[in-house]
Amino acid sequence: MTVKKSPSGFAALSWMPVAAMTVVAAVDVTAGPGVGLLPLVSLGPAFAGLVGGWRRTAVIGLAALLLCVGLGLYNGLFDRPRGYTAMAAVAGVTGVGIAAAVMRSRREAELAGVRSIAEVAQRVLLRPVPLTAGPLHAAVSYTSALAEARIGGDLYEVVASPHGVRVIVGDAQGKGLAAVGTAARVLGAFREAAYDEKDLVRLGERLERSVAREREDEKFVTAILVEIGYDHQAVLLNYGHPAPMLVHRDGTADFPEPPAHALPLGLAAHVGPGPEPFPVPFRPGDQLLLYTDGVTEARDGQGGFYPLAERAHLLSEPDLHRALDALREDLVRHAAGPQHDDAAMLLLRYRGQDGRTAVERAAREGRGPDPA
């Protein structure tokens, strides 16, 4: 999520130096030399140093100096020190403005480099999920709380393995670049183990070992693993992660909870049972939304959490990506400002043999979803 200046706001700022000098000149000519406004001509290069480059600041400073000379001659101020003092003030402010503009340009270049590196890292770490995998359509949305870096600790992946479609959504402890290393370890282990391990529990154990191997930083990851085949069910394995939202064909939604709550990845050494896999029905026309706590813990101006269950109807849009975009836009409106935590959402739809989901077929044919 990138914050951009509006074109109208930037245009107003760019004209501010000229406007300031024009106002000072007009008042000085109208009120006469007794008011003593001539040093305020330096407002032009001062404002230019805040919003423009060093060349523009130098040009504005030169124009301010010429204006100061013209007004000084008009008011007859150069027969006393007052006129020279005003010129010195304009020259000094221009020099400071040029230095400030140079420093700001360097900082902006450094920030652009950091953003570029972060974008490359994000593309490597969180590569696009496949549009289709086995019997599923998939779409993903990711928003980092650290807008400058545009990357955080949330993670997701979809792998079409010989054992079914394996999916992970997780949340590494911490924010920004501090959580990237942990997320990278989990994703690397998942991408390899998803092909090798026949059993979902064994897959989870591989991930646990990958996080526990770096115990010196005491990091942990909440995660949920999903395995989906062609048997109209999804098997879930939950490591202390928020329960997914299962949206049925009739638009109703529920949140399947595990039979026993388990600790996050990386905390298996502590006392507590390991997670137990549990199946939930997942048929054509159903949708499964996996997300991180940045979604459900987003607060509005009154401190209210985001009511995800009440927004299930937004996912009825036939186009999968538009449906997820609508949910994300609604989440942003609810938060009414910058989010305080990363928010990832992965939406899965069960598609039919003709390649379309039941939602898409219903929209195409103008009727309700197909029966299973």
mmCIF file of N, CA, C and O in Angstrom, residues 45 48-62 94-106:
data_model
loop_
_atom_site.group_PDB
_atom_site.id
_atom_site.type_symbol
_atom_site.label_atom_id
_atom_site.label_comp_id
_atom_site.label_asym_id
_atom_site.label_seq_id
_atom_site.Cartn_x
_atom_site.Cartn_y
_atom_site.Cartn_z
ATOM 1 N N PRO A 45 12.096 31.297 -1.325
ATOM 2 C CA PRO A 45 13.076 30.198 -1.344
ATOM 3 C C PRO A 45 12.923 29.235 -0.169
ATOM 4 O O PRO A 45 13.283 28.061 -0.286
ATOM 5 N N ALA A 48 10.307 26.881 -1.332
ATOM 6 C CA ALA A 48 10.825 26.101 -2.456
ATOM 7 C C ALA A 48 11.742 24.993 -1.973
ATOM 8 O O ALA A 48 11.747 23.884 -2.525
ATOM 9 N N GLY A 49 12.509 25.252 -0.919
ATOM 10 C CA GLY A 49 13.387 24.219 -0.385
ATOM 11 C C GLY A 49 12.645 23.059 0.232
ATOM 12 O O GLY A 49 13.178 21.955 0.327
ATOM 13 N N LEU A 50 11.387 23.307 0.646
ATOM 14 C CA LEU A 50 10.598 22.248 1.252
ATOM 15 C C LEU A 50 9.953 21.325 0.225
ATOM 16 O O LEU A 50 9.747 20.140 0.497
ATOM 17 N N VAL A 51 9.582 21.853 -0.932
ATOM 18 C CA VAL A 51 8.787 21.082 -1.885
ATOM 19 C C VAL A 51 9.464 20.844 -3.224
ATOM 20 O O VAL A 51 8.990 20.014 -4.010
ATOM 21 N N GLY A 52 10.543 21.553 -3.534
ATOM 22 C CA GLY A 52 11.163 21.434 -4.847
ATOM 23 C C GLY A 52 12.587 20.927 -4.771
ATOM 24 O O GLY A 52 13.150 20.719 -3.690
ATOM 25 N N GLY A 53 13.202 20.747 -5.931
ATOM 26 C CA GLY A 53 14.597 20.343 -6.006
ATOM 27 C C GLY A 53 15.513 21.535 -5.794
ATOM 28 O O GLY A 53 15.078 22.691 -5.712
ATOM 29 N N TRP A 54 16.824 21.251 -5.742
ATOM 30 C CA TRP A 54 17.762 22.336 -5.448
ATOM 31 C C TRP A 54 17.837 23.341 -6.592
ATOM 32 O O TRP A 54 18.050 24.545 -6.354
ATOM 33 N N ARG A 55 17.680 22.893 -7.825
ATOM 34 C CA ARG A 55 17.718 23.829 -8.946
ATOM 35 C C ARG A 55 16.538 24.791 -8.885
ATOM 36 O O ARG A 55 16.714 26.014 -9.076
ATOM 37 N N ARG A 56 15.358 24.262 -8.634
ATOM 38 C CA ARG A 56 14.180 25.133 -8.535
ATOM 39 C C ARG A 56 14.330 26.089 -7.344
ATOM 40 O O ARG A 56 13.934 27.265 -7.429
ATOM 41 N N THR A 57 14.882 25.597 -6.253
ATOM 42 C CA THR A 57 15.096 26.463 -5.094
ATOM 43 C C THR A 57 16.063 27.591 -5.430
ATOM 44 O O THR A 57 15.862 28.744 -5.018
ATOM 45 N N ALA A 58 17.113 27.272 -6.195
ATOM 46 C CA ALA A 58 18.072 28.311 -6.588
ATOM 47 C C ALA A 58 17.421 29.350 -7.489
ATOM 48 O O ALA A 58 17.665 30.566 -7.343
ATOM 49 N N VAL A 59 16.579 28.904 -8.422
ATOM 50 C CA VAL A 59 15.893 29.845 -9.316
ATOM 51 C C VAL A 59 14.945 30.743 -8.523
ATOM 52 O O VAL A 59 14.903 31.967 -8.733
ATOM 53 N N ILE A 60 14.175 30.138 -7.615
ATOM 54 C CA ILE A 60 13.265 30.933 -6.784
ATOM 55 C C ILE A 60 14.057 31.903 -5.914
ATOM 56 O O ILE A 60 13.660 33.062 -5.701
ATOM 57 N N GLY A 61 15.209 31.454 -5.384
ATOM 58 C CA GLY A 61 16.039 32.329 -4.566
ATOM 59 C C GLY A 61 16.571 33.508 -5.358
ATOM 60 O O GLY A 61 16.608 34.645 -4.860
ATOM 61 N N LEU A 62 17.004 33.244 -6.616
ATOM 62 C CA LEU A 62 17.481 34.332 -7.468
ATOM 63 C C LEU A 62 16.351 35.321 -7.762
ATOM 64 O O LEU A 62 16.561 36.552 -7.718
ATOM 65 N N THR A 94 18.026 31.254 1.001
ATOM 66 C CA THR A 94 18.175 30.508 -0.250
ATOM 67 C C THR A 94 19.245 29.421 -0.113
ATOM 68 O O THR A 94 19.056 28.275 -0.548
ATOM 69 N N GLY A 95 20.372 29.772 0.510
ATOM 70 C CA GLY A 95 21.419 28.779 0.706
ATOM 71 C C GLY A 95 20.963 27.613 1.572
ATOM 72 O O GLY A 95 21.222 26.440 1.251
ATOM 73 N N VAL A 96 20.264 27.928 2.659
ATOM 74 C CA VAL A 96 19.756 26.868 3.522
ATOM 75 C C VAL A 96 18.718 26.016 2.785
ATOM 76 O O VAL A 96 18.676 24.791 2.908
ATOM 77 N N GLY A 97 17.867 26.679 1.983
ATOM 78 C CA GLY A 97 16.856 25.948 1.221
ATOM 79 C C GLY A 97 17.467 25.004 0.206
ATOM 80 O O GLY A 97 16.991 23.876 0.018
ATOM 81 N N ILE A 98 18.564 25.441 -0.453
ATOM 82 C CA ILE A 98 19.235 24.566 -1.417
ATOM 83 C C ILE A 98 19.830 23.352 -0.699
ATOM 84 O O ILE A 98 19.709 22.210 -1.171
ATOM 85 N N ALA A 99 20.453 23.584 0.455
ATOM 86 C CA ALA A 99 21.024 22.463 1.213
ATOM 87 C C ALA A 99 19.928 21.488 1.654
ATOM 88 O O ALA A 99 20.098 20.269 1.580
ATOM 89 N N ALA A 100 18.786 22.039 2.120
ATOM 90 C CA ALA A 100 17.682 21.176 2.546
ATOM 91 C C ALA A 100 17.131 20.368 1.377
ATOM 92 O O ALA A 100 16.792 19.187 1.527
ATOM 93 N N ALA A 101 17.038 21.000 0.201
ATOM 94 C CA ALA A 101 16.519 20.294 -0.971
ATOM 95 C C ALA A 101 17.451 19.162 -1.390
ATOM 96 O O ALA A 101 17.006 18.074 -1.769
ATOM 97 N N VAL A 102 18.768 19.392 -1.302
ATOM 98 C CA VAL A 102 19.731 18.347 -1.657
ATOM 99 C C VAL A 102 19.618 17.171 -0.695
ATOM 100 O O VAL A 102 19.582 15.998 -1.107
ATOM 101 N N MET A 103 19.535 17.459 0.616
ATOM 102 C CA MET A 103 19.415 16.392 1.604
ATOM 103 C C MET A 103 18.120 15.620 1.431
ATOM 104 O O MET A 103 18.086 14.390 1.544
ATOM 105 N N ARG A 104 17.014 16.337 1.145
ATOM 106 C CA ARG A 104 15.737 15.654 0.956
ATOM 107 C C ARG A 104 15.772 14.766 -0.275
ATOM 108 O O ARG A 104 15.245 13.646 -0.266
ATOM 109 N N SER A 105 16.390 15.225 -1.340
ATOM 110 C CA SER A 105 16.484 14.418 -2.559
ATOM 111 C C SER A 105 17.275 13.143 -2.309
ATOM 112 O O SER A 105 16.920 12.070 -2.809
ATOM 113 N N ARG A 106 18.332 13.243 -1.509
ATOM 114 C CA ARG A 106 19.115 12.048 -1.194
ATOM 115 C C ARG A 106 18.302 11.061 -0.364
ATOM 116 O O ARG A 106 18.357 9.845 -0.592
#
